[in-house]
Every structure is written in structure tokens, then in C-alpha cells.
mmCIF file with all atom_site columns, C-alpha atoms in Angstrom:
data_model
loop_
_atom_site.group_PDB
_atom_site.id
_atom_site.type_symbol
_atom_site.label_atom_id
_atom_site.label_alt_id
_atom_site.label_comp_id
_atom_site.label_asym_id
_atom_site.label_entity_id
_atom_site.label_seq_id
_atom_site.pdbx_PDB_ins_code
_atom_site.Cartn_x
_atom_site.Cartn_y
_atom_site.Cartn_z
_atom_site.occupancy
_atom_site.B_iso_or_equiv
_atom_site.pdbx_formal_charge
_atom_site.auth_seq_id
_atom_site.auth_comp_id
_atom_site.auth_asym_id
_atom_site.auth_atom_id
_atom_site.pdbx_PDB_model_num
ATOM 1   C CA . MET A 1 1   ? 8.324   -5.921  -41.675 1.00 0.00 ? 13  MET A CA 1
ATOM 2   C CA . LEU A 1 2   ? 5.555   -6.340  -39.145 1.00 0.00 ? 14  LEU A CA 1
ATOM 3   C CA . LEU A 1 3   ? 6.298   -2.186  -38.232 1.00 0.00 ? 15  LEU A CA 1
ATOM 4   C CA . ASP A 1 4   ? 5.822   0.847   -41.089 1.00 0.00 ? 16  ASP A CA 1
ATOM 5   C CA . GLU A 1 5   ? 7.940   2.524   -39.093 1.00 0.00 ? 17  GLU A CA 1
ATOM 6   C CA . LYS A 1 6   ? 6.865   5.865   -40.748 1.00 0.00 ? 18  LYS A CA 1
ATOM 7   C CA . THR A 1 7   ? 2.977   5.395   -40.354 1.00 0.00 ? 19  THR A CA 1
ATOM 8   C CA . GLY A 1 8   ? 3.035   2.893   -37.323 1.00 0.00 ? 20  GLY A CA 1
ATOM 9   C CA . ALA A 1 9   ? 0.680   0.309   -39.510 1.00 0.00 ? 21  ALA A CA 1
ATOM 10  C CA . LEU A 1 10  ? 1.481   -3.254  -37.604 1.00 0.00 ? 22  LEU A CA 1
ATOM 11  C CA . THR A 1 11  ? 0.840   -5.990  -40.840 1.00 0.00 ? 23  THR A CA 1
ATOM 12  C CA . PHE A 1 12  ? 0.794   -9.727  -39.468 1.00 0.00 ? 24  PHE A CA 1
ATOM 13  C CA . GLU A 1 13  ? 1.566   -12.436 -41.496 1.00 0.00 ? 25  GLU A CA 1
ATOM 14  C CA . THR A 1 14  ? -2.283  -13.141 -41.936 1.00 0.00 ? 26  THR A CA 1
ATOM 15  C CA . GLY A 1 15  ? -2.727  -9.923  -43.732 1.00 0.00 ? 27  GLY A CA 1
ATOM 16  C CA . LEU A 1 16  ? -4.178  -7.954  -40.760 1.00 0.00 ? 28  LEU A CA 1
ATOM 17  C CA . ARG A 1 17  ? -3.399  -4.340  -40.748 1.00 0.00 ? 29  ARG A CA 1
ATOM 18  C CA . LEU A 1 18  ? -4.118  -1.801  -37.522 1.00 0.00 ? 30  LEU A CA 1
ATOM 19  C CA . THR A 1 19  ? -2.864  0.811   -38.706 1.00 0.00 ? 31  THR A CA 1
ATOM 20  C CA . PRO A 1 20  ? -2.898  4.661   -36.770 1.00 0.00 ? 32  PRO A CA 1
ATOM 21  C CA . TYR A 1 21  ? -6.838  6.079   -35.837 1.00 0.00 ? 33  TYR A CA 1
ATOM 22  C CA . MET A 1 22  ? -8.466  3.133   -37.483 1.00 0.00 ? 34  MET A CA 1
ATOM 23  C CA . THR A 1 23  ? -12.314 3.638   -36.411 1.00 0.00 ? 35  THR A CA 1
ATOM 24  C CA . ARG A 1 24  ? -14.560 0.820   -34.267 1.00 0.00 ? 36  ARG A CA 1
ATOM 25  C CA . LYS A 1 25  ? -16.095 -0.309  -37.259 1.00 0.00 ? 37  LYS A CA 1
ATOM 26  C CA . ASP A 1 26  ? -12.957 -1.138  -39.502 1.00 0.00 ? 38  ASP A CA 1
ATOM 27  C CA . LEU A 1 27  ? -11.392 -3.165  -36.498 1.00 0.00 ? 39  LEU A CA 1
ATOM 28  C CA . LEU A 1 28  ? -14.693 -5.006  -35.918 1.00 0.00 ? 40  LEU A CA 1
ATOM 29  C CA . ALA A 1 29  ? -14.163 -5.861  -39.841 1.00 0.00 ? 41  ALA A CA 1
ATOM 30  C CA . ALA A 1 30  ? -10.378 -6.721  -38.943 1.00 0.00 ? 42  ALA A CA 1
ATOM 31  C CA . LEU A 1 31  ? -11.525 -8.138  -35.653 1.00 0.00 ? 43  LEU A CA 1
ATOM 32  C CA . LYS A 1 32  ? -13.932 -10.773 -37.813 1.00 0.00 ? 44  LYS A CA 1
ATOM 33  C CA . GLU A 1 33  ? -11.438 -11.200 -41.431 1.00 0.00 ? 45  GLU A CA 1
ATOM 34  C CA . ALA A 1 34  ? -9.355  -12.280 -38.630 1.00 0.00 ? 46  ALA A CA 1
ATOM 35  C CA . GLY A 1 35  ? -11.090 -15.093 -36.910 1.00 0.00 ? 47  GLY A CA 1
ATOM 36  C CA . GLY A 1 36  ? -11.950 -12.594 -34.075 1.00 0.00 ? 48  GLY A CA 1
ATOM 37  C CA . THR A 1 37  ? -15.062 -12.153 -32.297 1.00 0.00 ? 49  THR A CA 1
ATOM 38  C CA . SER A 1 38  ? -16.506 -8.875  -30.446 1.00 0.00 ? 50  SER A CA 1
ATOM 39  C CA . ARG A 1 39  ? -18.083 -10.953 -27.793 1.00 0.00 ? 51  ARG A CA 1
ATOM 40  C CA . ASP A 1 40  ? -20.512 -7.951  -27.055 1.00 0.00 ? 52  ASP A CA 1
ATOM 41  C CA . LEU A 1 41  ? -18.235 -5.883  -26.121 1.00 0.00 ? 53  LEU A CA 1
ATOM 42  C CA . GLY A 1 42  ? -20.192 -3.081  -26.232 1.00 0.00 ? 54  GLY A CA 1
ATOM 43  C CA . GLU A 1 43  ? -18.813 0.578   -26.111 1.00 0.00 ? 55  GLU A CA 1
ATOM 44  C CA . SER A 1 44  ? -15.785 -1.305  -24.391 1.00 0.00 ? 56  SER A CA 1
ATOM 45  C CA . GLY A 1 45  ? -12.965 0.656   -26.001 1.00 0.00 ? 57  GLY A CA 1
ATOM 46  C CA . ILE A 1 46  ? -10.400 -2.479  -25.729 1.00 0.00 ? 58  ILE A CA 1
ATOM 47  C CA . LEU A 1 47  ? -10.662 -5.051  -28.636 1.00 0.00 ? 59  LEU A CA 1
ATOM 48  C CA . PRO A 1 48  ? -8.457  -8.305  -28.843 1.00 0.00 ? 60  PRO A CA 1
ATOM 49  C CA . PHE A 1 49  ? -7.488  -9.734  -31.424 1.00 0.00 ? 61  PHE A CA 1
ATOM 50  C CA . PRO A 1 50  ? -6.663  -13.598 -32.036 1.00 0.00 ? 62  PRO A CA 1
ATOM 51  C CA . PRO A 1 51  ? -2.745  -14.551 -32.392 1.00 0.00 ? 63  PRO A CA 1
ATOM 52  C CA . CYS A 1 52  ? -1.559  -13.509 -35.282 1.00 0.00 ? 64  CYS A CA 1
ATOM 53  C CA . PRO A 1 53  ? 1.525   -14.684 -36.429 1.00 0.00 ? 65  PRO A CA 1
ATOM 54  C CA . ALA A 1 54  ? 4.532   -12.262 -36.974 1.00 0.00 ? 66  ALA A CA 1
ATOM 55  C CA . ALA A 1 55  ? 8.298   -12.317 -37.426 1.00 0.00 ? 67  ALA A CA 1
ATOM 56  C CA . GLY A 1 56  ? 8.587   -16.129 -36.991 1.00 0.00 ? 68  GLY A CA 1
ATOM 57  C CA . GLY A 1 57  ? 6.214   -16.697 -33.969 1.00 0.00 ? 69  GLY A CA 1
ATOM 58  C CA . VAL A 1 58  ? 3.317   -15.392 -32.468 1.00 0.00 ? 70  VAL A CA 1
ATOM 59  C CA . LEU A 1 59  ? 1.801   -12.476 -31.390 1.00 0.00 ? 71  LEU A CA 1
ATOM 60  C CA . ALA A 1 60  ? -1.451  -11.584 -29.347 1.00 0.00 ? 72  ALA A CA 1
ATOM 61  C CA . PRO A 1 61  ? -2.849  -7.846  -29.984 1.00 0.00 ? 73  PRO A CA 1
ATOM 62  C CA . VAL A 1 62  ? -4.912  -6.009  -27.783 1.00 0.00 ? 74  VAL A CA 1
ATOM 63  C CA . CYS A 1 63  ? -6.243  -2.844  -29.386 1.00 0.00 ? 75  CYS A CA 1
ATOM 64  C CA . PHE A 1 64  ? -7.348  -0.303  -27.705 1.00 0.00 ? 76  PHE A CA 1
ATOM 65  C CA . LEU A 1 65  ? -9.429  2.894   -28.149 1.00 0.00 ? 77  LEU A CA 1
ATOM 66  C CA . ARG A 1 66  ? -10.469 6.600   -26.957 1.00 0.00 ? 78  ARG A CA 1
ATOM 67  C CA . GLU A 1 67  ? -13.288 8.531   -28.612 1.00 0.00 ? 79  GLU A CA 1
ATOM 68  C CA . ASP A 1 68  ? -13.879 4.718   -31.006 1.00 0.00 ? 80  ASP A CA 1
ATOM 69  C CA . ARG A 1 69  ? -10.978 5.237   -33.015 1.00 0.00 ? 81  ARG A CA 1
ATOM 70  C CA . LEU A 1 70  ? -8.064  3.114   -32.125 1.00 0.00 ? 82  LEU A CA 1
ATOM 71  C CA . ALA A 1 71  ? -4.656  5.357   -30.321 1.00 0.00 ? 83  ALA A CA 1
ATOM 72  C CA . ALA A 1 72  ? -2.337  2.039   -28.808 1.00 0.00 ? 84  ALA A CA 1
ATOM 73  C CA . ILE A 1 73  ? -1.630  -1.576  -29.676 1.00 0.00 ? 85  ILE A CA 1
ATOM 74  C CA . THR A 1 74  ? -0.206  -4.474  -27.110 1.00 0.00 ? 86  THR A CA 1
ATOM 75  C CA . LEU A 1 75  ? 1.342   -6.883  -28.384 1.00 0.00 ? 87  LEU A CA 1
ATOM 76  C CA . ALA A 1 76  ? 2.019   -10.319 -26.284 1.00 0.00 ? 88  ALA A CA 1
ATOM 77  C CA . ALA A 1 77  ? 4.633   -12.567 -27.041 1.00 0.00 ? 89  ALA A CA 1
ATOM 78  C CA . VAL A 1 78  ? 2.559   -15.865 -27.370 1.00 0.00 ? 90  VAL A CA 1
ATOM 79  C CA . SER A 1 79  ? 4.841   -18.506 -28.814 1.00 0.00 ? 91  SER A CA 1
ATOM 80  C CA . VAL A 1 80  ? 8.520   -18.145 -31.096 1.00 0.00 ? 92  VAL A CA 1
ATOM 81  C CA . GLY A 1 81  ? 8.767   -20.810 -33.365 1.00 0.00 ? 93  GLY A CA 1
ATOM 82  C CA . GLN A 1 82  ? 8.427   -24.691 -31.605 1.00 0.00 ? 94  GLN A CA 1
ATOM 83  C CA . LYS A 1 83  ? 7.918   -23.161 -28.115 1.00 0.00 ? 95  LYS A CA 1
ATOM 84  C CA . THR A 1 84  ? 4.811   -21.894 -26.592 1.00 0.00 ? 96  THR A CA 1
ATOM 85  C CA . VAL A 1 85  ? 6.793   -21.524 -22.512 1.00 0.00 ? 97  VAL A CA 1
ATOM 86  C CA . LEU A 1 86  ? 8.551   -18.822 -23.191 1.00 0.00 ? 98  LEU A CA 1
ATOM 87  C CA . SER A 1 87  ? 10.565  -16.853 -20.098 1.00 0.00 ? 99  SER A CA 1
ATOM 88  C CA . ALA A 1 88  ? 11.227  -12.996 -19.837 1.00 0.00 ? 100 ALA A CA 1
ATOM 89  C CA . GLU A 1 89  ? 14.379  -12.768 -21.728 1.00 0.00 ? 101 GLU A CA 1
ATOM 90  C CA . GLN A 1 90  ? 12.812  -15.022 -24.809 1.00 0.00 ? 102 GLN A CA 1
ATOM 91  C CA . GLN A 1 91  ? 9.387   -13.160 -24.994 1.00 0.00 ? 103 GLN A CA 1
ATOM 92  C CA . ARG A 1 92  ? 11.342  -9.914  -25.112 1.00 0.00 ? 104 ARG A CA 1
ATOM 93  C CA . ALA A 1 93  ? 13.995  -11.115 -27.410 1.00 0.00 ? 105 ALA A CA 1
ATOM 94  C CA . PHE A 1 94  ? 10.802  -11.517 -30.126 1.00 0.00 ? 106 PHE A CA 1
ATOM 95  C CA . LEU A 1 95  ? 9.596   -8.772  -29.296 1.00 0.00 ? 107 LEU A CA 1
ATOM 96  C CA . PHE A 1 96  ? 12.874  -6.358  -29.866 1.00 0.00 ? 108 PHE A CA 1
ATOM 97  C CA . ALA A 1 97  ? 13.309  -8.658  -32.825 1.00 0.00 ? 109 ALA A CA 1
ATOM 98  C CA . ALA A 1 98  ? 9.636   -7.788  -34.163 1.00 0.00 ? 110 ALA A CA 1
ATOM 99  C CA . PHE A 1 99  ? 10.594  -4.377  -33.988 1.00 0.00 ? 111 PHE A CA 1
ATOM 100 C CA . GLN A 1 100 ? 13.896  -5.196  -35.698 1.00 0.00 ? 112 GLN A CA 1
ATOM 101 C CA . ALA A 1 101 ? 15.873  -2.599  -32.314 1.00 0.00 ? 113 ALA A CA 1
ATOM 102 C CA . LYS A 1 102 ? 18.509  -3.746  -30.368 1.00 0.00 ? 114 LYS A CA 1
ATOM 103 C CA . ASP A 1 103 ? 17.886  -4.587  -27.157 1.00 0.00 ? 115 ASP A CA 1
ATOM 104 C CA . PRO A 1 104 ? 20.158  -1.880  -25.051 1.00 0.00 ? 116 PRO A CA 1
ATOM 105 C CA . CYS A 1 105 ? 19.208  -4.177  -21.878 1.00 0.00 ? 117 CYS A CA 1
ATOM 106 C CA . PRO A 1 106 ? 19.013  -7.072  -22.104 1.00 0.00 ? 118 PRO A CA 1
ATOM 107 C CA . ASP A 1 107 ? 21.083  -8.166  -18.967 1.00 0.00 ? 119 ASP A CA 1
ATOM 108 C CA . THR A 1 108 ? 18.933  -5.819  -16.349 1.00 0.00 ? 120 THR A CA 1
ATOM 109 C CA . LEU A 1 109 ? 15.399  -6.591  -19.176 1.00 0.00 ? 121 LEU A CA 1
ATOM 110 C CA . ARG A 1 110 ? 14.435  -2.530  -18.098 1.00 0.00 ? 122 ARG A CA 1
ATOM 111 C CA . ASN A 1 111 ? 12.259  -1.094  -20.458 1.00 0.00 ? 123 ASN A CA 1
ATOM 112 C CA . CYS A 1 112 ? 12.511  0.733   -23.706 1.00 0.00 ? 124 CYS A CA 1
ATOM 113 C CA . VAL A 1 113 ? 11.030  3.487   -25.305 1.00 0.00 ? 125 VAL A CA 1
ATOM 114 C CA . LEU A 1 114 ? 11.860  4.301   -28.912 1.00 0.00 ? 126 LEU A CA 1
ATOM 115 C CA . HIS A 1 115 ? 10.531  7.164   -30.266 1.00 0.00 ? 127 HIS A CA 1
ATOM 116 C CA . CYS A 1 116 ? 8.685   7.039   -33.441 1.00 0.00 ? 128 CYS A CA 1
ATOM 117 C CA . ALA A 1 117 ? 7.483   9.765   -36.204 1.00 0.00 ? 129 ALA A CA 1
ATOM 118 C CA . PHE A 1 118 ? 4.174   8.530   -35.174 1.00 0.00 ? 130 PHE A CA 1
ATOM 119 C CA . GLY A 1 119 ? 4.786   7.985   -31.246 1.00 0.00 ? 131 GLY A CA 1
ATOM 120 C CA . ILE A 1 120 ? 5.962   5.670   -29.431 1.00 0.00 ? 132 ILE A CA 1
ATOM 121 C CA . VAL A 1 121 ? 6.569   1.867   -28.554 1.00 0.00 ? 133 VAL A CA 1
ATOM 122 C CA . THR A 1 122 ? 8.099   1.116   -25.414 1.00 0.00 ? 134 THR A CA 1
ATOM 123 C CA . LEU A 1 123 ? 8.649   -2.678  -24.386 1.00 0.00 ? 135 LEU A CA 1
ATOM 124 C CA . CYS A 1 124 ? 8.855   -3.570  -20.516 1.00 0.00 ? 136 CYS A CA 1
ATOM 125 C CA . THR A 1 125 ? 9.971   -6.238  -18.814 1.00 0.00 ? 137 THR A CA 1
ATOM 126 C CA . ASP A 1 126 ? 8.593   -7.617  -15.638 1.00 0.00 ? 138 ASP A CA 1
ATOM 127 C CA . PRO A 1 127 ? 11.354  -10.045 -14.345 1.00 0.00 ? 139 PRO A CA 1
ATOM 128 C CA . ARG A 1 128 ? 9.278   -10.962 -11.463 1.00 0.00 ? 140 ARG A CA 1
ATOM 129 C CA . SER A 1 129 ? 6.410   -12.302 -13.607 1.00 0.00 ? 141 SER A CA 1
ATOM 130 C CA . GLY A 1 130 ? 8.300   -13.376 -16.357 1.00 0.00 ? 142 GLY A CA 1
ATOM 131 C CA . HIS A 1 131 ? 6.050   -11.325 -18.452 1.00 0.00 ? 143 HIS A CA 1
ATOM 132 C CA . ALA A 1 132 ? 7.203   -9.002  -21.983 1.00 0.00 ? 144 ALA A CA 1
ATOM 133 C CA . LEU A 1 133 ? 4.906   -6.676  -23.952 1.00 0.00 ? 145 LEU A CA 1
ATOM 134 C CA . ALA A 1 134 ? 5.625   -3.929  -26.177 1.00 0.00 ? 146 ALA A CA 1
ATOM 135 C CA . ARG A 1 135 ? 2.555   -1.194  -26.122 1.00 0.00 ? 147 ARG A CA 1
ATOM 136 C CA . VAL A 1 136 ? 2.456   0.603   -29.510 1.00 0.00 ? 148 VAL A CA 1
ATOM 137 C CA . ALA A 1 137 ? 1.085   4.521   -28.408 1.00 0.00 ? 149 ALA A CA 1
ATOM 138 C CA . TYR A 1 138 ? -0.192  6.476   -31.368 1.00 0.00 ? 150 TYR A CA 1
ATOM 139 C CA . THR A 1 139 ? 0.352   10.273  -30.239 1.00 0.00 ? 151 THR A CA 1
#
């Protein structure tokens, strides 16, 4: 399971674990272990991670920091199974499956908010660009 619904921790198949309010130091250590590089991001509040396998596909996590602590994570679908060119519907279906949630509006692709004990998960789709994203925000 990618998301721990009680704590908000995300655990990928590689063993990468992102937990709410991780410090910049811990995130940089996790980034290095995941094979990524900080590429002189300095005091940037954004840390992109390399794509990580999860739930039958690959997700690209981007971490957002507030006061040097993890405040939110945005996830984009990179691939599902062997497919790397994905429609908005395929990306959206993969994201909902990764969060073990049922899509309440697969026909309209409307944005959805999942309220959790740790904060919220927002799943959004742009039918024009064909991109779907999930954002985990800790409150």
C-alpha cells in the first residue's frame, strides 16, 4: 500500500518512505538513497525525487517544504505497466488505484478531495493537457 491513511506516510516499492514533516536533512538523505541529486537546490522549498515504482506503475514525487519540513508531496504518473504514454484517464485511474480509492467521477474527470486524518489528498485532472496529479498535503 502506497499511503498509510493514518499517518500520511508514503512508502514506495523501492523502500523510499516519505513521512509528514520530514526535515530537509532527512529528505536530502532519502533523495540520495533513492539515487537522486539535490543539484545545488540551495534553500529551495522544492525537492524532486526520481521516479519510483508503486502499485503496478511508476510515480514521480515532488516534495514541497515549509520552514524546512515536508508539507506536501505531488505525484505524477510516469508509467503504468509497460505503457509510458498515458491518457488523462489512464493516469487518473492509476492514481486512484495507488490511493485505493474509487473515482467518483471518471466520466467528467472532476477534481476530487480525500479527507484523511493527516490532511488531504487532492486528485486532479486537466482534460486539455492530459495530465493528472495527486497532491498529499499535511495539515
